[in-house]
Structure formats: C-alpha cells, structure tokens
Amino acid sequence: MRFQLAFSLGESTDPQAIAGIGRLAREAKNSREVQTALLSSVGQSADHLITSLLGDGTFVRQAQAASMITQLALIVGANPKPGPSLRLLAAATASELPLPMRQIVLKGLGQGLARRGASIPGLLAGRTVSDRLRERVAELFSHATELAGDAQQSIGDRELALRLLAFADFKTATDHLPEFLAPQVPQSLQRVAVVALAQQDSDEVAAILLAGWRTYSPQVRREVVDAVMSKPARIHSLLAAVESNSVKRGDLERDKKQLLMNHANAQVRARSRALFGSEVNSDRGKVVAAYQDILELDGEIARGRSVFTKKCSVCHQVGEVGHQVAPNLTSVQNKSPADLLIAILDPNREAQPNFNVYNVVTRQGRTFSGIIASESANSITLRRAEAKQDVILRSNIDELTSTGVSLMPEGLEKDLTRQELADVIRFIKSIQPKSPPREATQ
C-alpha cells in the first residue's frame, strides 16, 4: 500500500502531496522498494522534502535517514536550477543540524552537482549568494578539516570528513588534503584523500598527487592513477613522469595501460601507445600458441587463489574476495583449461559485448571509462575496476564511444609466470557455484 501510495502522490502537484510523501518518508519500516518509490515521486520538490526531513530531529536519528538524505541531496544537486541547491546549502549549514548529518548532506549535494559538471564552489560564486552562506559553508569545511586531522576520532569519521573536502574550494582542499598522503597516515585515509583531490577541477592536482609517488603503496598508486585518468592534461603529467622515469612503466597496472592506449583523446592515445605499445605482442593468436605448454603443467589451487587475489580480484569476485565487475567465474565451469587459457591471453577473441569498455567525455572535458553497468532515461552508470562507479547525466555527455576492447587487458603473460597461469586456471576450475538456500522445513 505504501509503495503504491508513494507513486500516486508523485502524480499530484498539490503541496499536500509533498506533505504526504514526507509522512511516508518518516516511516522507519519502509522497505527499499518503498524508498525507491518515494525518491521517484519527489520530482522538482526534492529540496522542500529534504529540508522538511532535516528539521525533524526524530527522523535524522533513524537508521535509514542517512541513505534517504543522501539520495535526496543527489537529486537536488542534479537539478540544473541553482535555487534548490542553494536552499539545501542553507538548511545543511544550520547550526542546529548535527555535524555528521551536515556532512552527509553536503557530500550528497556535491556528488549530485558533479554529475552535471557543477560544484559547490561554483554554486557559491553566484552573485545572489549571501556572504553569510559562504561563511557557514567555509566553517563546515573547517570543522571537517579539524575532524579529519584528529587521531582520537574513529577512522570512519575521519574518512567522512575527508570526503567532504572533495567539495571544498581548491585552496581549502590543497591546503589540507596533501598532508594525508604521507606514508605515516593510515592507508584508507590516504586513498580517500586522493579521491577527494581528484574531484578538484584544477589540473594542478596531478603534480600534487604524483609528487609522492615513490612513497605510495600499490593500492594508493591505483587511486592516484584513477585520479589523473579523469582529464587529458592530468594524463599528460602522468605520461611525462613515465618518460622521465619518475614513474616506472612497471608501476602502472596492465588494465590502466590498456585504457590509456584506447583513450578517447587522440594525443593521449598516441603518446600512450608510443610508451606502452611495444610491451604486448598484438598477435594474440601467436601468444596463445606459444603458451600451450601451460596446459601440461600441474596447477595448484592454493597458489592459484593467491595469484587471483593479486591480479584478478580487482574485477572478479570469488566468495568474499574481489569485486564483481567482470563475468561471474562460475559461468566458465563448462570451459576446458584450453578455453580458459584463450580467455586469459586473448580476452577480446570472444568477449561479451556488454563487458566492452566505453569512454564518456563530459562537457567539461572529463573522461570516464568502464563497462556500462546501467542506464536510465537521465543518466548512464559506468563500472570499472574495484567495482567503482561513475554516474554521468545524459545532459552532460559530450561523447560516448565504445573502445571495442574488453575490460580485461591483454598482456597478462608479461605479469605472470607460466606456472602462475597454470595455477590460476586450476583455481578457476575449482570454483563451485553457490548452493541455493534450503527451504525451511515445518
């Protein structure tokens, strides 16, 4: 009943309908389906609903409040009209609202604005914005900076504060975020700081991130490469670092090299192919033929699991290990070891079209790459390694093109020994599909 009522209220333009949606939203027993129906029904009134909910002290303490507020803030930010976003900023910076909830609102709003190529600093630059609102937003970012740097706080709270700084102005972000890139800082905070810096529009971000390259762990390096992949100017900084040997060719993972060599920007593509093109034999059939002796080796499951965790888990998942981006490996149980060898060494031979990589270039010149995870009438969602997702509004897409290649990179034989390849094939063959849950007996 609540599910249908939410949709029915969404069909009305009467202000009382929004009040009714607000009453429904406050119900703690709402299922995920009802929440989806509510979010689908608010339309252009999302800012009025979220402001009402933020003023309800009982609601903001409910378990589902953070999720609902985040989604509503995303909707408000994606609205091209600045008025709703400014009204939400005013409500989010009200002193009576708990700091964690204020951070949640600004994070959701910032993400919504980013989907259409806008930002909170850009929003605040408008002529009609009051100085008091700018001051209150600055105070909130200042609180976030203090919280992120307080070692007595939980890692989770510090991460939330750092994520908020992604939506601060460039000076605030670069005055504070780089200090979290030091090796003495917990790795999770380093990774969040990299992602937060990546949200800044300035191309100077690349130099800041690459300055500490030699001190970064492999996981932090992956985040840094992700960060510079978003804009051609940043990529050229990375390629220059490779050319000067500040970043070694072997430091970049195979999938990133493939993305660079198939980049939407012709200059990036040409420069990357000049740097990395000779590393991999383009005649994949010849490579497969040269590695047939692997099929005679005895693979070992435990060793194969270790290889999988190191090299494959960024896109494949087995049990609790890895990320589900590429096809489920239980679907290849009917394949022979010879078939699996081809799939690993020549991934584009029989690649499924829905796992081909697409490039999206936004109207602001940012580039996103990944498989198309989902589409709606208004947006497209790309999924990439580690199951990271980018949502781009269709109204902000300048170009959308398929690279014609699989998410799985060519050239893994350069990173694995023959025995490791045999081991990982043996491990894949050992994977068993999940058993369906047993029905409860009376």
GROMACS .gro file of C-alpha atoms in nm:
model
  442
    1MET     CA    1   0.000   0.000   0.000
    2ARG     CA    2   0.278   0.244   0.091
    3PHE     CA    3   0.459   0.156  -0.234
    4GLN     CA    4   0.156   0.241  -0.448
    5LEU     CA    5   0.072   0.546  -0.237
    6ALA     CA    6   0.418   0.690  -0.296
    7PHE     CA    7   0.373   0.667  -0.673
    8SER     CA    8   0.020   0.805  -0.657
    9LEU     CA    9   0.130   1.108  -0.454
   10GLY     CA   10   0.404   1.169  -0.709
   11GLU     CA   11   0.142   1.224  -0.977
   12SER     CA   12  -0.004   1.521  -0.791
   13THR     CA   13   0.121   1.881  -0.793
   14ASP     CA   14  -0.077   1.970  -0.482
   15PRO     CA   15   0.153   2.088  -0.195
   16GLN     CA   16  -0.032   1.846   0.031
   17ALA     CA   17   0.106   1.562  -0.182
   18ILE     CA   18   0.462   1.659  -0.083
   19ALA     CA   19   0.349   1.666   0.279
   20GLY     CA   20   0.212   1.315   0.229
   21ILE     CA   21   0.541   1.196   0.077
   22GLY     CA   22   0.716   1.348   0.377
   23ARG     CA   23   0.497   1.150   0.615
   24LEU     CA   24   0.573   0.833   0.423
   25ALA     CA   25   0.947   0.908   0.421
   26ARG     CA   26   0.946   0.932   0.802
   27GLU     CA   27   0.817   0.575   0.839
   28ALA     CA   28   1.105   0.370   0.982
   29LYS     CA   29   0.962   0.042   0.848
   30ASN     CA   30   0.985   0.142   0.481
   31SER     CA   31   1.133  -0.126   0.257
   32ARG     CA   32   1.393  -0.045  -0.006
   33GLU     CA   33   1.120  -0.062  -0.271
   34VAL     CA   34   0.911   0.198  -0.089
   35GLN     CA   35   1.215   0.424  -0.053
   36THR     CA   36   1.278   0.394  -0.428
   37ALA     CA   37   0.915   0.483  -0.498
   38LEU     CA   38   0.944   0.788  -0.272
   39LEU     CA   39   1.259   0.909  -0.445
   40SER     CA   40   1.096   0.858  -0.784
   41SER     CA   41   0.800   1.071  -0.680
   42VAL     CA   42   0.957   1.388  -0.540
   43GLY     CA   43   1.043   1.540  -0.879
   44GLN     CA   44   1.123   1.912  -0.859
   45SER     CA   45   1.022   1.925  -0.493
   46ALA     CA   46   1.317   1.729  -0.354
   47ASP     CA   47   1.463   2.035  -0.182
   48HIS     CA   48   1.138   2.104   0.004
   49LEU     CA   49   1.115   1.743   0.118
   50ILE     CA   50   1.474   1.717   0.235
   51THR     CA   51   1.453   2.050   0.419
   52SER     CA   52   1.144   1.924   0.599
   53LEU     CA   53   1.316   1.599   0.694
   54LEU     CA   54   1.630   1.774   0.816
   55GLY     CA   55   1.416   1.981   1.052
   56ASP     CA   56   1.271   1.666   1.208
   57GLY     CA   57   1.501   1.566   1.496
   58THR     CA   58   1.333   1.227   1.531
   59PHE     CA   59   1.381   1.140   1.164
   60VAL     CA   60   1.752   1.234   1.142
   61ARG     CA   61   1.824   0.984   1.421
   62GLN     CA   62   1.662   0.695   1.234
   63ALA     CA   63   1.878   0.428   1.074
   64GLN     CA   64   1.757   0.495   0.720
   65ALA     CA   65   1.792   0.875   0.746
   66ALA     CA   66   2.147   0.893   0.606
   67SER     CA   67   2.059   0.693   0.294
   68MET     CA   68   1.739   0.885   0.226
   69ILE     CA   69   1.903   1.225   0.281
   70THR     CA   70   2.198   1.132   0.057
   71GLN     CA   71   1.970   1.027  -0.229
   72LEU     CA   72   1.753   1.336  -0.197
   73ALA     CA   73   2.062   1.560  -0.191
   74LEU     CA   74   2.184   1.389  -0.510
   75ILE     CA   75   1.852   1.468  -0.678
   76VAL     CA   76   1.870   1.831  -0.568
   77GLY     CA   77   2.228   1.870  -0.692
   78ALA     CA   78   2.144   1.718  -1.030
   79ASN     CA   79   1.872   1.980  -1.081
   80PRO     CA   80   2.014   2.242  -1.324
   81LYS     CA   81   1.835   2.523  -1.139
   82PRO     CA   82   2.061   2.674  -0.868
   83GLY     CA   83   1.776   2.773  -0.633
   84PRO     CA   84   1.706   2.428  -0.485
   85SER     CA   85   2.076   2.361  -0.424
   86LEU     CA   86   2.123   2.696  -0.253
   87ARG     CA   87   1.821   2.638  -0.031
   88LEU     CA   88   1.961   2.299   0.066
   89LEU     CA   89   2.301   2.451   0.141
   90ALA     CA   90   2.133   2.699   0.373
   91ALA     CA   91   1.949   2.418   0.553
   92ALA     CA   92   2.260   2.196   0.569
   93THR     CA   93   2.473   2.463   0.732
   94ALA     CA   94   2.218   2.549   1.000
   95SER     CA   95   2.389   2.527   1.338
   96GLU     CA   96   2.115   2.314   1.496
   97LEU     CA   97   2.175   2.029   1.250
   98PRO     CA   98   2.421   1.766   1.384
   99LEU     CA   99   2.763   1.787   1.216
  100PRO     CA  100   2.755   1.428   1.078
  101MET     CA  101   2.423   1.498   0.906
  102ARG     CA  102   2.552   1.827   0.766
  103GLN     CA  103   2.845   1.637   0.619
  104ILE     CA  104   2.612   1.378   0.466
  105VAL     CA  105   2.401   1.649   0.302
  106LEU     CA  106   2.699   1.834   0.152
  107LYS     CA  107   2.854   1.511   0.026
  108GLY     CA  108   2.530   1.408  -0.148
  109LEU     CA  109   2.475   1.757  -0.286
  110GLY     CA  110   2.833   1.776  -0.411
  111GLN     CA  111   2.801   1.442  -0.589
  112GLY     CA  112   2.476   1.549  -0.750
  113LEU     CA  113   2.631   1.874  -0.873
  114ALA     CA  114   2.935   1.683  -1.007
  115ARG     CA  115   2.711   1.459  -1.217
  116ARG     CA  116   2.608   1.760  -1.421
  117GLY     CA  117   2.954   1.919  -1.420
  118ALA     CA  118   2.890   2.174  -1.145
  119SER     CA  119   3.036   2.220  -0.796
  120ILE     CA  120   2.964   2.374  -0.457
  121PRO     CA  121   3.233   2.646  -0.502
  122GLY     CA  122   3.083   2.727  -0.842
  123LEU     CA  123   2.738   2.746  -0.689
  124LEU     CA  124   2.859   2.981  -0.415
  125ALA     CA  125   3.022   3.211  -0.672
  126GLY     CA  126   2.679   3.329  -0.787
  127ARG     CA  127   2.604   3.700  -0.742
  128THR     CA  128   2.288   3.641  -0.542
  129VAL     CA  129   2.458   3.423  -0.279
  130SER     CA  130   2.489   3.589   0.060
  131ASP     CA  131   2.824   3.630   0.233
  132ARG     CA  132   2.672   3.465   0.540
  133LEU     CA  133   2.601   3.145   0.347
  134ARG     CA  134   2.956   3.140   0.211
  135GLU     CA  135   3.088   3.183   0.566
  136ARG     CA  136   2.874   2.900   0.700
  137VAL     CA  137   2.991   2.663   0.427
  138ALA     CA  138   3.353   2.764   0.493
  139GLU     CA  139   3.301   2.695   0.865
  140LEU     CA  140   3.170   2.348   0.785
  141PHE     CA  141   3.476   2.268   0.574
  142SER     CA  142   3.693   2.400   0.856
  143HIS     CA  143   3.522   2.164   1.102
  144ALA     CA  144   3.577   1.877   0.856
  145THR     CA  145   3.948   1.961   0.836
  146GLU     CA  146   3.981   1.954   1.216
  147LEU     CA  147   3.793   1.626   1.242
  148ALA     CA  148   3.997   1.458   0.968
  149GLY     CA  149   4.321   1.551   1.141
  150ASP     CA  150   4.212   1.437   1.489
  151ALA     CA  151   4.376   1.099   1.553
  152GLN     CA  152   4.144   1.046   1.852
  153GLN     CA  153   3.844   1.017   1.620
  154SER     CA  154   3.742   0.693   1.453
  155ILE     CA  155   3.881   0.616   1.108
  156GLY     CA  156   3.525   0.613   0.970
  157ASP     CA  157   3.451   0.964   1.096
  158ARG     CA  158   3.783   1.091   0.965
  159GLU     CA  159   3.715   0.937   0.623
  160LEU     CA  160   3.374   1.107   0.610
  161ALA     CA  161   3.535   1.441   0.689
  162LEU     CA  162   3.798   1.394   0.416
  163ARG     CA  163   3.534   1.302   0.160
  164LEU     CA  164   3.358   1.628   0.238
  165LEU     CA  165   3.673   1.823   0.148
  166ALA     CA  166   3.635   1.694  -0.209
  167PHE     CA  167   3.366   1.960  -0.249
  168ALA     CA  168   3.559   2.249  -0.093
  169ASP     CA  169   3.726   2.523  -0.296
  170PHE     CA  170   4.068   2.447  -0.446
  171LYS     CA  171   4.269   2.642  -0.186
  172THR     CA  172   4.099   2.474   0.109
  173ALA     CA  173   4.138   2.129  -0.046
  174THR     CA  174   4.503   2.170  -0.142
  175ASP     CA  175   4.596   2.338   0.186
  176HIS     CA  176   4.489   2.032   0.384
  177LEU     CA  177   4.444   1.715   0.177
  178PRO     CA  178   4.810   1.665   0.072
  179GLU     CA  179   4.915   1.615   0.435
  180PHE     CA  180   4.709   1.295   0.435
  181LEU     CA  181   4.921   1.144   0.155
  182ALA     CA  182   5.217   1.076   0.386
  183PRO     CA  183   5.310   0.709   0.450
  184GLN     CA  184   5.254   0.763   0.825
  185VAL     CA  185   4.882   0.816   0.759
  186PRO     CA  186   4.655   0.507   0.759
  187GLN     CA  187   4.617   0.376   0.405
  188SER     CA  188   4.240   0.416   0.398
  189LEU     CA  189   4.277   0.788   0.473
  190GLN     CA  190   4.543   0.823   0.205
  191ARG     CA  191   4.309   0.669  -0.052
  192VAL     CA  192   4.019   0.894   0.048
  193ALA     CA  193   4.245   1.199   0.028
  194VAL     CA  194   4.347   1.103  -0.327
  195VAL     CA  195   3.983   1.064  -0.433
  196ALA     CA  196   3.894   1.397  -0.271
  197LEU     CA  197   4.175   1.577  -0.452
  198ALA     CA  198   4.068   1.417  -0.780
  199GLN     CA  199   3.731   1.596  -0.753
  200GLN     CA  200   3.900   1.933  -0.784
  201ASP     CA  201   3.878   2.086  -1.130
  202SER     CA  202   4.235   2.220  -1.146
  203ASP     CA  203   4.495   2.029  -1.349
  204GLU     CA  204   4.750   2.115  -1.078
  205VAL     CA  205   4.610   1.816  -0.889
  206ALA     CA  206   4.823   1.578  -1.099
  207ALA     CA  207   5.152   1.732  -0.984
  208ILE     CA  208   5.039   1.726  -0.621
  209LEU     CA  209   4.947   1.359  -0.639
  210LEU     CA  210   5.249   1.242  -0.838
  211ALA     CA  211   5.496   1.422  -0.609
  212GLY     CA  212   5.483   1.142  -0.352
  213TRP     CA  213   5.462   0.851  -0.597
  214ARG     CA  214   5.762   0.658  -0.461
  215THR     CA  215   5.616   0.655  -0.110
  216TYR     CA  216   5.275   0.517  -0.210
  217SER     CA  217   5.162   0.157  -0.164
  218PRO     CA  218   5.020  -0.030  -0.469
  219GLN     CA  219   4.662   0.043  -0.357
  220VAL     CA  220   4.728   0.416  -0.319
  221ARG     CA  221   4.907   0.423  -0.655
  222ARG     CA  222   4.598   0.273  -0.819
  223GLU     CA  223   4.388   0.553  -0.668
  224VAL     CA  224   4.636   0.814  -0.794
  225VAL     CA  225   4.625   0.675  -1.148
  226ASP     CA  226   4.244   0.672  -1.131
  227ALA     CA  227   4.257   1.036  -1.021
  228VAL     CA  228   4.474   1.154  -1.310
  229MET     CA  229   4.282   0.948  -1.569
  230SER     CA  230   3.987   1.189  -1.549
  231LYS     CA  231   4.138   1.468  -1.761
  232PRO     CA  232   4.379   1.467  -2.059
  233ALA     CA  233   4.601   1.737  -1.909
  234ARG     CA  234   4.647   1.528  -1.596
  235ILE     CA  235   4.721   1.219  -1.802
  236HIS     CA  236   4.994   1.405  -1.989
  237SER     CA  237   5.153   1.483  -1.650
  238LEU     CA  238   5.150   1.110  -1.572
  239LEU     CA  239   5.295   1.017  -1.911
  240ALA     CA  240   5.566   1.280  -1.868
  241ALA     CA  241   5.652   1.122  -1.532
  242VAL     CA  242   5.679   0.781  -1.703
  243GLU     CA  243   5.901   0.928  -1.975
  244SER     CA  244   6.131   1.081  -1.712
  245ASN     CA  245   6.130   0.752  -1.514
  246SER     CA  246   5.983   0.924  -1.207
  247VAL     CA  247   5.708   0.669  -1.252
  248LYS     CA  248   5.837   0.340  -1.387
  249ARG     CA  249   5.649   0.168  -1.667
  250GLY     CA  250   5.608  -0.139  -1.450
  251ASP     CA  251   5.441   0.070  -1.180
  252LEU     CA  252   5.130   0.107  -1.395
  253GLU     CA  253   4.895  -0.188  -1.399
  254ARG     CA  254   4.807  -0.362  -1.722
  255ASP     CA  255   4.442  -0.253  -1.729
  256LYS     CA  256   4.539   0.114  -1.690
  257LYS     CA  257   4.785   0.092  -1.977
  258GLN     CA  258   4.514  -0.058  -2.195
  259LEU     CA  259   4.274   0.224  -2.107
  260LEU     CA  260   4.541   0.481  -2.191
  261MET     CA  261   4.621   0.321  -2.526
  262ASN     CA  262   4.249   0.326  -2.613
  263HIS     CA  263   4.175   0.670  -2.472
  264ALA     CA  264   3.917   0.897  -2.634
  265ASN     CA  265   4.175   1.176  -2.670
  266ALA     CA  266   4.390   1.119  -2.981
  267GLN     CA  267   4.704   1.280  -2.831
  268VAL     CA  268   4.679   1.074  -2.513
  269ARG     CA  269   4.619   0.762  -2.720
  270ALA     CA  270   4.920   0.821  -2.946
  271ARG     CA  271   5.157   0.911  -2.663
  272SER     CA  272   5.047   0.608  -2.458
  273ARG     CA  273   5.090   0.369  -2.748
  274ALA     CA  274   5.439   0.503  -2.806
  275LEU     CA  275   5.522   0.435  -2.442
  276PHE     CA  276   5.348   0.102  -2.381
  277GLY     CA  277   5.256  -0.041  -2.720
  278SER     CA  278   5.572  -0.250  -2.762
  279GLU     CA  279   5.520  -0.427  -2.428
  280VAL     CA  280   5.249  -0.656  -2.561
  281ASN     CA  281   5.251  -0.873  -2.871
  282SER     CA  282   4.949  -0.764  -3.074
  283ASP     CA  283   4.928  -1.108  -3.240
  284ARG     CA  284   4.733  -1.272  -2.958
  285GLY     CA  285   4.684  -1.593  -3.153
  286LYS     CA  286   5.061  -1.631  -3.168
  287VAL     CA  287   5.087  -1.570  -2.794
  288VAL     CA  288   4.821  -1.834  -2.719
  289ALA     CA  289   5.007  -2.083  -2.940
  290ALA     CA  290   5.335  -2.010  -2.762
  291TYR     CA  291   5.181  -2.079  -2.423
  292GLN     CA  292   5.016  -2.414  -2.495
  293ASP     CA  293   5.275  -2.590  -2.278
  294ILE     CA  294   5.096  -2.440  -1.975
  295LEU     CA  295   4.823  -2.700  -2.026
  296GLU     CA  296   5.076  -2.972  -1.941
  297LEU     CA  297   5.167  -2.816  -1.606
  298ASP     CA  298   5.006  -2.925  -1.279
  299GLY     CA  299   4.829  -2.627  -1.130
  300GLU     CA  300   4.786  -2.587  -0.754
  301ILE     CA  301   4.464  -2.438  -0.612
  302ALA     CA  302   4.614  -2.254  -0.315
  303ARG     CA  303   4.880  -2.087  -0.526
  304GLY     CA  304   4.617  -2.004  -0.787
  305ARG     CA  305   4.399  -1.839  -0.525
  306SER     CA  306   4.695  -1.619  -0.429
  307VAL     CA  307   4.753  -1.521  -0.794
  308PHE     CA  308   4.382  -1.449  -0.833
  309THR     CA  309   4.381  -1.223  -0.527
  310LYS     CA  310   4.678  -1.022  -0.654
  311LYS     CA  311   4.597  -0.995  -1.023
  312CYS     CA  312   4.232  -1.075  -1.088
  313SER     CA  313   4.032  -0.967  -0.786
  314VAL     CA  314   4.003  -0.602  -0.893
  315CYS     CA  315   3.740  -0.715  -1.145
  316HIS     CA  316   3.644  -1.071  -1.045
  317GLN     CA  317   3.492  -1.199  -0.722
  318VAL     CA  318   3.509  -1.540  -0.561
  319GLY     CA  319   3.334  -1.570  -0.228
  320GLU     CA  320   3.429  -1.269  -0.019
  321VAL     CA  321   3.744  -1.196  -0.219
  322GLY     CA  322   3.743  -0.942  -0.501
  323HIS     CA  323   3.492  -0.723  -0.681
  324GLN     CA  324   3.208  -0.830  -0.910
  325VAL     CA  325   3.269  -0.628  -1.227
  326ALA     CA  326   3.355  -0.885  -1.494
  327PRO     CA  327   3.151  -1.202  -1.565
  328ASN     CA  328   3.089  -1.442  -1.277
  329LEU     CA  329   3.361  -1.706  -1.288
  330THR     CA  330   3.118  -1.984  -1.201
  331SER     CA  331   2.981  -1.934  -1.553
  332VAL     CA  332   3.303  -2.072  -1.707
  333GLN     CA  333   3.298  -2.407  -1.529
  334ASN     CA  334   3.200  -2.579  -1.853
  335LYS     CA  335   3.508  -2.441  -2.028
  336SER     CA  336   3.820  -2.651  -2.070
  337PRO     CA  337   4.163  -2.535  -1.948
  338ALA     CA  338   4.246  -2.462  -2.313
  339ASP     CA  339   3.941  -2.235  -2.339
  340LEU     CA  340   4.038  -2.056  -2.019
  341LEU     CA  341   4.392  -2.004  -2.148
  342ILE     CA  342   4.249  -1.831  -2.456
  343ALA     CA  343   4.016  -1.619  -2.240
  344ILE     CA  344   4.311  -1.504  -2.027
  345LEU     CA  345   4.566  -1.442  -2.303
  346ASP     CA  346   4.330  -1.326  -2.579
  347PRO     CA  347   4.039  -1.166  -2.389
  348ASN     CA  348   3.898  -0.990  -2.694
  349ARG     CA  349   3.858  -1.301  -2.906
  350GLU     CA  350   3.519  -1.393  -2.765
  351ALA     CA  351   3.450  -1.101  -2.533
  352GLN     CA  352   3.087  -1.044  -2.438
  353PRO     CA  353   2.971  -0.708  -2.583
  354ASN     CA  354   2.822  -0.597  -2.250
  355PHE     CA  355   3.171  -0.615  -2.095
  356ASN     CA  356   3.337  -0.390  -2.353
  357VAL     CA  357   3.481  -0.065  -2.223
  358TYR     CA  358   3.315   0.266  -2.309
  359ASN     CA  359   3.464   0.614  -2.289
  360VAL     CA  360   3.245   0.906  -2.182
  361VAL     CA  361   3.369   1.262  -2.227
  362THR     CA  362   3.168   1.525  -2.041
  363ARG     CA  363   3.102   1.881  -2.149
  364GLN     CA  364   3.370   1.993  -1.901
  365GLY     CA  365   3.633   1.769  -2.068
  366ARG     CA  366   3.644   1.500  -1.801
  367THR     CA  367   3.681   1.141  -1.920
  368PHE     CA  368   3.528   0.835  -1.760
  369SER     CA  369   3.588   0.476  -1.869
  370GLY     CA  370   3.426   0.146  -1.779
  371ILE     CA  371   3.159  -0.102  -1.875
  372ILE     CA  372   2.801   0.022  -1.889
  373ALA     CA  373   2.656  -0.109  -1.564
  374SER     CA  374   2.314   0.051  -1.601
  375GLU     CA  375   2.125   0.315  -1.793
  376SER     CA  376   1.821   0.528  -1.720
  377ALA     CA  377   1.637   0.793  -1.913
  378ASN     CA  378   1.852   1.060  -1.748
  379SER     CA  379   2.189   0.902  -1.674
  380ILE     CA  380   2.443   0.635  -1.753
  381THR     CA  381   2.648   0.443  -1.495
  382LEU     CA  382   2.997   0.316  -1.578
  383ARG     CA  383   3.161   0.049  -1.363
  384ARG     CA  384   3.536  -0.004  -1.351
  385ALA     CA  385   3.800  -0.192  -1.151
  386GLU     CA  386   3.725  -0.245  -0.781
  387ALA     CA  387   3.354  -0.201  -0.868
  388LYS     CA  388   3.394   0.178  -0.861
  389GLN     CA  389   3.110   0.355  -1.038
  390ASP     CA  390   3.067   0.687  -1.213
  391VAL     CA  391   2.720   0.825  -1.281
  392ILE     CA  392   2.700   1.082  -1.562
  393LEU     CA  393   2.386   1.270  -1.654
  394ARG     CA  394   2.299   1.232  -2.021
  395SER     CA  395   2.264   1.609  -2.046
  396ASN     CA  396   2.634   1.636  -1.954
  397ILE     CA  397   2.765   1.381  -2.206
  398ASP     CA  398   2.965   1.529  -2.492
  399GLU     CA  399   3.088   1.196  -2.635
  400LEU     CA  400   3.006   0.829  -2.571
  401THR     CA  401   3.214   0.574  -2.761
  402SER     CA  402   3.299   0.207  -2.730
  403THR     CA  403   3.669   0.119  -2.729
  404GLY     CA  404   3.583  -0.219  -2.877
  405VAL     CA  405   3.801  -0.398  -2.622
  406SER     CA  406   3.723  -0.599  -2.313
  407LEU     CA  407   3.769  -0.467  -1.961
  408MET     CA  408   4.022  -0.748  -1.915
  409PRO     CA  409   4.359  -0.631  -2.050
  410GLU     CA  410   4.582  -0.806  -2.298
  411GLY     CA  411   4.936  -0.894  -2.196
  412LEU     CA  412   4.889  -1.072  -1.863
  413GLU     CA  413   5.160  -1.316  -1.973
  414LYS     CA  414   5.402  -1.030  -1.906
  415ASP     CA  415   5.296  -1.015  -1.542
  416LEU     CA  416   5.260  -1.388  -1.463
  417THR     CA  417   5.491  -1.687  -1.497
  418ARG     CA  418   5.380  -1.997  -1.681
  419GLN     CA  419   5.332  -2.177  -1.351
  420GLU     CA  420   5.122  -1.892  -1.212
  421LEU     CA  421   4.899  -1.906  -1.520
  422ALA     CA  422   4.858  -2.281  -1.471
  423ASP     CA  423   4.780  -2.227  -1.103
  424VAL     CA  424   4.514  -1.963  -1.165
  425ILE     CA  425   4.347  -2.180  -1.431
  426ARG     CA  426   4.340  -2.468  -1.183
  427PHE     CA  427   4.188  -2.238  -0.920
  428ILE     CA  428   3.920  -2.111  -1.160
  429LYS     CA  429   3.826  -2.468  -1.248
  430SER     CA  430   3.787  -2.545  -0.877
  431ILE     CA  431   3.528  -2.274  -0.815
  432GLN     CA  432   3.190  -2.418  -0.728
  433PRO     CA  433   2.860  -2.235  -0.780
  434LYS     CA  434   2.677  -2.132  -0.469
  435SER     CA  435   2.423  -2.383  -0.349
  436PRO     CA  436   2.067  -2.248  -0.341
  437PRO     CA  437   1.941  -2.189   0.012
  438ARG     CA  438   1.748  -2.475   0.158
  439GLU     CA  439   1.380  -2.421   0.219
  440ALA     CA  440   1.282  -2.410   0.581
  441THR     CA  441   1.107  -2.724   0.699
  442GLN     CA  442   0.797  -2.716   0.909
   0.00000   0.00000   0.00000
